[in-house]
XYZ file of C-alpha atoms in Angstrom:
552
model
C 108.684 148.468 140.879
C 112.415 149.221 141.101
C 114.314 151.308 138.581
C 117.660 149.611 138.065
C 120.634 152.023 138.020
C 122.343 149.830 135.459
C 121.576 149.911 131.749
C 120.593 147.302 129.205
C 122.821 147.713 126.167
C 122.870 146.013 122.773
C 125.814 146.679 120.447
C 125.568 145.727 116.789
C 125.995 146.615 113.145
C 122.539 147.877 112.025
C 122.722 145.796 108.834
C 122.962 142.619 110.909
C 119.519 143.182 112.400
C 117.913 143.260 108.956
C 120.017 140.536 107.347
C 119.562 138.069 110.208
C 116.082 139.110 111.230
C 113.555 140.511 108.793
C 115.318 139.172 105.698
C 116.219 135.731 107.022
C 112.792 135.009 108.540
C 109.583 136.199 106.923
C 106.917 133.621 107.791
C 105.385 132.638 111.101
C 106.388 128.937 111.481
C 110.204 129.338 111.381
C 110.027 132.450 113.590
C 107.970 130.712 116.254
C 110.281 127.710 115.953
C 113.303 129.882 116.783
C 111.537 131.184 119.882
C 110.562 127.637 120.864
C 114.222 126.660 120.507
C 115.171 129.436 122.936
C 112.777 127.885 125.441
C 114.319 124.474 124.887
C 117.804 125.859 125.563
C 116.442 127.511 128.721
C 115.484 124.042 130.043
C 111.757 124.595 129.562
C 109.468 121.603 129.858
C 106.605 123.468 128.265
C 106.169 126.176 125.652
C 102.793 127.827 125.085
C 101.876 129.796 121.961
C 98.854 132.104 121.937
C 97.522 133.715 118.766
C 95.238 136.747 118.872
C 93.842 139.204 116.452
C 91.486 140.654 113.965
C 92.256 141.602 110.395
C 93.573 144.971 111.624
C 95.607 143.907 114.639
C 97.290 140.577 115.250
C 99.602 139.475 118.047
C 101.459 136.399 119.254
C 102.575 135.458 122.766
C 105.191 132.755 123.323
C 105.758 131.607 126.891
C 108.227 129.024 128.215
C 108.624 127.705 131.765
C 112.401 127.579 131.527
C 115.022 129.131 133.787
C 114.334 132.695 132.736
C 117.090 135.332 132.600
C 118.674 137.590 135.174
C 119.435 141.224 134.391
C 123.096 140.281 133.968
C 122.312 137.403 131.608
C 120.161 139.672 129.461
C 123.057 142.064 129.057
C 125.849 139.527 128.654
C 124.006 136.912 126.611
C 120.646 137.880 125.175
C 121.613 141.340 123.927
C 124.868 140.230 122.337
C 124.210 139.551 118.662
C 126.208 136.688 117.175
C 127.516 135.341 120.493
C 129.126 131.906 120.122
C 126.903 130.156 122.621
C 128.487 126.721 122.371
C 131.919 127.896 123.553
C 130.523 128.686 126.982
C 127.429 126.587 127.401
C 128.827 123.286 126.140
C 131.226 123.291 129.092
C 128.478 123.966 131.604
C 125.546 121.974 130.173
C 125.869 119.256 132.825
C 125.245 121.879 135.492
C 121.874 122.717 134.021
C 118.915 121.011 135.624
C 117.757 119.543 132.320
C 121.185 118.385 131.102
C 120.365 119.352 127.499
C 122.999 120.186 124.931
C 121.915 123.538 123.456
C 120.299 123.884 120.056
C 121.334 127.476 119.408
C 124.834 128.242 118.202
C 125.218 131.790 116.958
C 122.856 133.767 119.178
C 120.835 134.929 116.171
C 117.431 133.360 116.876
C 116.456 136.308 119.072
C 116.293 138.459 115.939
C 113.826 136.143 114.194
C 110.690 137.936 115.395
C 111.661 141.072 113.484
C 110.591 139.145 110.383
C 106.910 139.604 111.362
C 106.850 142.434 113.921
C 108.607 145.738 114.568
C 108.278 145.520 118.311
C 108.596 142.801 120.959
C 108.098 142.949 124.720
C 110.107 140.409 126.704
C 109.106 139.465 130.244
C 111.481 137.125 132.068
C 111.517 135.854 135.653
C 114.413 134.244 137.508
C 114.635 133.699 141.259
C 111.627 135.964 141.985
C 113.092 138.865 139.999
C 111.220 139.959 136.901
C 112.757 142.013 134.114
C 110.554 143.536 131.422
C 112.183 145.158 128.419
C 111.309 146.139 124.884
C 112.947 145.462 121.524
C 111.831 148.109 119.014
C 113.138 147.741 115.451
C 112.517 151.399 114.565
C 114.443 152.608 117.613
C 117.234 150.119 116.907
C 117.634 151.527 113.385
C 117.669 155.096 114.734
C 120.144 154.375 117.521
C 123.213 153.842 115.359
C 125.210 150.883 116.654
C 124.233 150.993 120.347
C 120.674 150.302 121.438
C 119.532 150.753 125.040
C 116.141 149.099 125.513
C 113.631 150.509 127.952
C 113.206 148.159 130.905
C 111.627 147.642 134.300
C 112.856 145.391 137.124
C 110.517 144.004 139.785
C 111.734 142.204 142.894
C 110.026 139.489 144.962
C 107.430 138.575 142.376
C 105.262 135.507 142.858
C 105.574 134.359 139.258
C 107.512 131.204 138.440
C 110.722 131.246 136.444
C 110.187 131.562 132.720
C 110.116 133.904 129.746
C 107.268 135.480 127.784
C 107.704 137.206 124.425
C 104.842 139.388 123.199
C 104.751 140.314 119.516
C 102.180 142.975 118.631
C 101.013 144.726 115.474
C 102.202 141.962 113.163
C 102.776 142.695 109.501
C 100.523 139.735 108.769
C 97.001 140.502 107.538
C 95.644 137.026 106.772
C 93.961 134.960 109.452
C 95.890 132.391 111.484
C 95.443 128.833 110.181
C 96.088 127.027 113.434
C 95.981 123.507 111.949
C 98.516 124.397 109.282
C 100.683 126.143 111.869
C 100.600 123.114 114.167
C 101.771 120.838 111.395
C 104.451 123.290 110.270
C 105.876 123.622 113.792
C 105.867 119.835 114.175
C 108.210 119.727 111.166
C 110.837 121.703 113.086
C 111.115 119.653 116.295
C 111.086 116.203 117.811
C 109.042 116.417 121.000
C 109.254 114.107 124.016
C 107.936 113.784 127.579
C 110.378 116.419 128.828
C 109.560 119.010 126.197
C 106.032 119.764 125.025
C 104.587 122.607 122.976
C 100.988 123.835 123.082
C 99.090 126.325 120.937
C 95.726 128.085 121.012
C 93.907 130.827 119.149
C 91.819 133.685 120.559
C 91.493 132.266 124.047
C 90.398 128.773 123.019
C 91.707 125.621 124.715
C 95.401 124.779 124.322
C 96.175 121.945 121.890
C 99.394 119.959 122.019
C 101.659 119.898 118.973
C 102.844 116.300 118.612
C 105.297 114.377 116.476
C 102.396 112.553 114.819
C 101.223 115.776 113.182
C 104.418 115.864 111.146
C 103.317 112.947 108.988
C 99.564 113.213 109.299
C 98.300 112.639 105.766
C 94.600 113.005 105.094
C 93.330 110.163 102.923
C 96.610 108.279 103.257
C 97.862 105.676 105.674
C 101.240 104.355 106.690
C 102.031 101.306 104.571
C 105.493 100.148 105.645
C 108.045 101.527 108.104
C 111.662 101.002 109.127
C 112.941 101.970 112.577
C 116.412 103.099 113.565
C 118.831 102.069 114.951
C 117.165 98.638 114.469
C 117.418 98.729 110.660
C 121.075 99.794 110.826
C 121.746 96.911 113.224
C 120.028 94.476 110.864
C 122.273 95.642 108.030
C 125.342 95.545 110.327
C 126.191 99.115 109.336
C 128.030 99.693 112.616
C 130.923 97.719 111.119
C 131.162 100.306 108.362
C 129.941 103.508 110.032
C 130.926 104.197 113.652
C 127.875 106.426 114.189
C 125.298 103.949 112.824
C 123.967 102.854 116.224
C 123.499 106.464 117.407
C 121.040 107.401 114.661
C 117.413 107.172 115.743
C 114.253 107.658 113.731
C 111.709 106.168 111.385
C 111.365 106.027 107.606
C 107.873 105.525 106.201
C 106.306 104.478 102.908
C 102.672 105.566 102.599
C 100.015 103.785 100.552
C 99.509 106.902 98.414
C 101.842 109.707 97.311
C 102.645 112.112 100.159
C 102.633 115.898 100.003
C 105.529 117.379 98.067
C 107.014 119.181 101.084
C 107.248 115.903 103.029
C 108.817 113.702 100.365
C 112.220 112.494 101.446
C 113.971 112.027 104.783
C 114.206 114.936 107.239
C 117.280 115.204 109.458
C 117.237 116.475 113.038
C 120.012 117.214 115.492
C 119.379 117.818 119.174
C 115.628 117.586 118.544
C 115.585 120.384 115.931
C 115.481 120.403 112.146
C 118.833 120.656 110.369
C 117.988 119.411 106.857
C 114.679 119.584 105.019
C 113.319 116.376 103.406
C 115.747 115.101 100.818
C 116.334 112.078 98.559
C 119.871 111.017 99.299
C 120.621 108.583 96.458
C 121.922 110.496 93.472
C 119.775 108.273 91.280
C 116.514 106.634 92.219
C 112.964 105.840 91.226
C 110.749 108.919 91.127
C 107.774 106.612 91.745
C 109.295 105.250 94.966
C 110.149 108.718 96.264
C 106.533 109.877 95.907
C 105.642 107.578 98.808
C 108.753 108.079 100.953
C 108.998 110.250 104.071
C 110.401 110.054 107.596
C 113.081 111.441 109.874
C 116.434 110.554 111.412
C 118.231 112.090 114.392
C 121.908 112.723 113.621
C 123.046 114.502 116.800
C 126.737 113.779 116.224
C 126.954 116.335 113.406
C 126.657 119.133 115.982
C 130.182 118.275 117.103
C 131.723 118.868 113.677
C 134.082 121.772 113.189
C 133.652 123.844 111.174
C 129.905 124.051 111.612
C 128.016 122.097 108.920
C 124.501 123.363 109.773
C 123.154 126.384 107.895
C 122.134 129.493 109.851
C 118.410 128.888 109.312
C 118.841 125.156 110.047
C 117.208 124.010 106.815
C 120.181 122.345 105.125
C 123.604 120.841 105.714
C 126.844 121.667 103.941
C 126.937 118.346 102.095
C 130.227 119.154 100.386
C 131.981 119.244 103.759
C 134.338 116.226 104.146
C 132.883 115.505 107.600
C 129.496 114.700 106.049
C 130.618 112.269 103.360
C 130.242 109.188 105.566
C 126.762 110.272 106.651
C 125.816 110.834 103.014
C 127.086 107.364 102.125
C 125.183 105.856 105.080
C 121.929 107.520 104.004
C 122.425 106.423 100.410
C 122.916 102.826 101.521
C 119.902 102.910 103.836
C 117.536 104.382 101.222
C 118.723 101.869 98.619
C 118.010 99.016 101.046
C 114.562 100.393 101.894
C 113.728 100.712 98.188
C 114.594 97.046 97.655
C 112.886 95.905 100.861
C 109.755 97.876 99.967
C 109.508 96.047 96.651
C 109.916 92.679 98.395
C 107.296 93.500 101.017
C 104.843 94.623 98.337
C 105.481 91.370 96.476
C 104.826 89.307 99.613
C 101.613 91.176 100.289
C 100.410 90.658 96.717
C 100.984 86.927 97.231
C 98.924 87.076 100.426
C 96.116 88.946 98.672
C 95.892 86.515 95.754
C 95.877 83.621 98.220
C 93.071 85.253 100.187
C 90.985 86.350 97.188
C 91.583 83.484 94.744
C 92.979 80.760 97.026
C 96.156 80.658 94.960
C 99.601 80.033 96.417
C 101.802 81.405 93.649
C 104.888 79.426 94.691
C 102.888 76.202 94.783
C 101.198 77.145 91.500
C 104.551 77.374 89.760
C 105.844 74.214 91.410
C 102.854 72.133 90.308
C 103.446 73.191 86.723
C 107.224 72.782 86.740
C 107.080 70.001 84.157
C 105.439 72.274 81.635
C 108.155 74.728 80.686
C 105.767 76.900 78.692
C 103.484 77.461 81.665
C 106.411 78.048 84.034
C 108.006 80.496 81.623
C 104.773 82.463 81.287
C 104.175 82.473 85.046
C 107.666 83.892 85.528
C 107.075 86.551 82.871
C 103.818 87.623 84.494
C 105.432 87.734 87.952
C 108.359 89.771 86.668
C 105.951 92.479 85.538
C 103.466 92.264 88.396
C 106.088 92.106 91.147
C 107.192 95.618 90.249
C 105.010 97.978 92.355
C 106.152 100.842 90.177
C 104.347 99.355 87.159
C 101.222 97.708 88.548
C 99.231 98.261 91.746
C 98.736 95.408 94.209
C 95.030 95.233 93.357
C 95.723 95.006 89.629
C 98.469 92.427 90.160
C 96.158 90.333 92.344
C 93.371 90.247 89.750
C 95.706 89.591 86.813
C 97.310 86.668 88.647
C 93.859 85.352 89.554
C 92.792 85.418 85.896
C 96.039 83.790 84.771
C 95.571 81.032 87.332
C 92.040 80.370 86.111
C 93.462 79.804 82.623
C 96.311 77.595 83.806
C 95.464 76.254 87.274
C 97.618 74.177 89.573
C 98.805 70.930 87.976
C 97.029 72.041 84.902
C 99.332 71.481 82.061
C 96.419 73.511 80.844
C 96.275 72.350 77.238
C 96.441 68.657 78.191
C 93.897 68.816 80.974
C 91.357 70.875 79.054
C 91.690 68.518 76.088
C 91.021 65.316 78.042
C 87.852 63.329 77.467
C 84.898 64.469 79.567
C 84.655 60.978 81.095
C 87.856 61.960 82.923
C 87.440 65.704 83.507
C 83.865 65.278 84.783
C 84.783 62.498 87.209
C 84.909 63.991 90.735
C 87.109 61.251 92.172
C 89.774 61.605 89.486
C 89.697 65.391 89.780
C 89.952 65.414 93.588
C 92.810 62.933 93.676
C 94.675 64.753 90.944
C 94.422 68.150 92.636
C 95.341 66.576 95.976
C 98.526 65.426 94.225
C 97.546 61.748 94.545
C 98.587 61.176 90.974
C 98.911 57.390 91.017
C 95.460 56.996 92.560
C 93.991 59.365 89.968
C 95.503 57.287 87.158
C 94.262 54.065 88.737
C 90.749 55.498 89.033
C 90.795 56.496 85.355
C 91.787 52.950 84.370
C 88.962 51.666 86.542
C 86.278 53.786 84.837
C 87.692 52.816 81.429
C 87.419 49.162 82.402
C 83.846 49.730 83.596
C 82.955 51.469 80.331
C 84.214 48.502 78.303
C 82.238 46.115 80.517
C 79.094 48.199 80.081
C 79.414 48.215 76.299
C 80.061 44.459 76.056
C 77.919 43.235 78.944
C 80.927 41.254 80.197
C 81.502 41.796 83.909
C 82.583 38.484 85.358
C 85.841 37.958 83.519
C 89.362 39.136 84.344
C 90.914 42.145 82.605
C 93.129 40.116 80.242
C 90.278 37.926 78.985
C 88.102 41.007 78.682
C 90.641 42.835 76.506
C 91.261 39.774 74.334
C 87.524 39.285 73.736
C 86.796 42.936 73.138
C 89.760 43.691 70.900
C 90.484 40.167 69.664
C 90.136 38.411 66.332
C 87.390 39.383 63.950
C 85.299 36.345 64.724
C 85.400 36.866 68.521
C 85.797 40.596 69.126
C 82.800 42.369 70.637
C 83.772 45.969 69.879
C 84.608 47.168 66.416
C 86.527 50.417 66.737
C 86.903 50.569 62.956
C 85.758 48.544 59.982
C 89.307 47.208 59.626
C 88.883 47.631 55.898
C 92.265 49.247 55.444
C 95.703 48.610 56.910
C 95.454 51.869 58.888
C 92.145 50.881 60.430
C 93.539 47.495 61.362
C 96.526 49.220 62.994
C 94.203 51.446 65.031
C 92.220 48.466 66.309
C 95.347 46.501 67.166
C 96.935 49.571 68.758
C 93.955 50.164 71.022
C 94.009 46.509 72.000
C 97.623 46.642 73.149
C 97.235 50.074 74.773
C 94.260 48.773 76.729
C 96.121 45.644 77.746
C 99.175 47.675 78.824
C 97.146 50.164 80.815
C 95.147 47.479 82.584
C 98.208 45.363 83.224
C 100.027 48.298 84.769
C 97.225 49.536 86.999
C 95.013 46.547 87.714
C 97.737 44.012 88.363
C 97.229 42.457 91.806
C 100.860 43.318 92.599
C 99.962 46.996 92.553
C 97.756 47.014 95.603
C 96.777 49.671 98.130
C 100.038 49.586 100.041
C 102.067 49.936 96.889
C 100.001 52.934 95.839
C 100.456 54.579 99.216
C 104.174 53.935 99.154
C 104.494 55.260 95.615
C 102.600 58.410 96.557
C 104.919 59.028 99.497
C 108.132 58.655 97.544
C 106.635 60.556 94.598
C 107.787 58.196 91.855
C 104.671 59.070 89.864
C 104.504 62.752 88.935
C 101.713 64.986 87.693
C 103.209 64.715 84.226
C 103.195 60.901 84.430
C 99.572 61.012 85.485
C 98.594 63.322 82.641
C 100.326 61.024 80.161
C 98.198 58.100 81.373
C 95.034 60.211 81.450
C 95.727 61.393 77.931
C 96.117 57.795 76.747
C 92.863 56.746 78.410
C 91.206 59.850 76.967
C 92.244 58.633 73.506
C 90.785 55.186 74.214
C 87.510 56.737 75.425
C 87.349 58.765 72.237
C 87.808 55.602 70.142
C 85.098 53.834 72.108
C 82.680 56.677 71.434
C 83.409 56.519 67.691
C 83.266 52.711 67.490
C 81.494 51.006 64.579
C 79.933 48.189 66.590
C 77.961 47.628 68.702
C-alpha cells in the first residue's frame, strides 16, 4: 500500500449534490443504469451487478471491465461535477480502443447513487495501479464546497483494468425483485455483442440482461413487426428526411394490449434511452395504441446544439426546432404502420375464413357480382369486419362464415334456394354450377326435364320437337294436361309452357350445340351464372307445372 502525497479534491455547490443526486434519482433501475452508462463510456465489454442483503442491510456492487481511471483522471474528470464531457472526449473518441461515442454529457451520472445510498466505495484499476476512494454524502454536506475523499493507492496489482462501485446500507427496505429489475434495466439500453450486462442476487449465478426482456409480455405474443431502416426505405422517406436511413429499430404490434409503461415507441441514442415510450401522432386510435410498442435508434440527435436530451434522459425537448423533422418522420411512420396493421389484419382474416370455412372472400363477391343486393351486403359486412378496432379476427371469421352459408358462391341466394328440388337435388347440375360450368349445368337441367316428360308420357323414341308437340299439343292429341283449359288464363298457361319447353329444348338440345360448342362457350364465358340461373328458374317453373298437372 502506498500513501499518495497528492490529494483527491471535489469542488462543488452543496445544493448540486442533492438536486442532481438524491432528488433526481430515487429508485434503483435508473441509478444502476447511470452506473452502467459510465462503464459503457469507459469502453467496458461487460458490466456485472450484484445484489446482496437482508431486510436490515442491503448493498449493491457494480463492476465494469472498462479502462479504469488513473489518480489524475479521478481528480480531473470524475470528481468534477458538471464537466462538459463531450467537449474533450468527442475529439479523442477514435483513440479509444472501443471507438464508442460517449453517452454521458454533463458529468452528473456519478451522483446518481446518492439517491439510494449515503456512501459509496469506488475501486478502480488502470495499468496495474489501483485507487480506492470513498464518496460519503454526510461528509460532503459537512465539508462546505470542497470535499477531499479518503483514498488508498496500490501499485503493481494483479487485477485487470476496470472499476467497481460498492453501495452499502441502502435506504431501501423492500426485497430486490431481480426479474423486475432485469426488465427495467433492459428498458434503458440497447445491448450488443460488444456490451453485455449481467446481474445476480445473493451469490447466485449471473444472468444476462438482454434486449428481448424489454418487450417480454407474459400471455402475449408478437403479432406484426416493422424493421428499420427497411420500412423507411420502403416508404422512400430518405427523399424527404436526410436521416431516414440512419434510424434503426423495430416497431411491434402485439396480439393483446401491452403493459401501460411499454405502450408507444421508445427512442434511444448511442444505445441509451433518451425518450420514454410515446405516441407521436397528435391524433390516433386509442385501440391501436394499446397494442403498439417498439424502439428506434436516433443517434444523430446527440449532435444537436443546444442539447435536446433531458438530464435524466427520459424525454426530448420536442419544441426545439431541430426536432421538428424527426417528429414529422415519426408521425408519418406511425400513421403508415396503423394503416398497414389494418391491412395485414384484414388479409389474415381472409386466410382464416378460407382455412376454416373454405371461403375465398374475393371470389365469393365476384361470383355474386350480378346480384347487386348480395354484393352490396357483402361489402357492408366487410366494411365493418375489416376494422380490427371493432371486431376481433375470430369474430369476423365466424360472421363471414355464417354470411357465406346464407348466400354462398354463385348463390343469387333467393333464386337458388327457390328452385325446384329436381334441380337443387341433382348432383351433376350442382357440381357443374359451382365449378362455374354454367352452360353445362343448364344443358343438364334441360336433359332431366326432357327425361321427366318422357317418363310421364312413356314416349322415349321420338325427337324433342315431336315430343313437345304431342305433350303440349291440341286437345285431342296432347298427353299432358297442365290445366283443364276451361278458362282463357288456363289455356294461356298450357300454351305458354308448350312454347317455353320448345324454346328451351331447341336452345339446348339442338345438334348444332354440341360438346365442342359447349367447351368453347365455357372458355369465352358467354354464358354467365346469371344466365344459367335464368334458365334454371324457367325449368324450375316447368317442373312445378308438371307436378301440378291435371292429367295423367
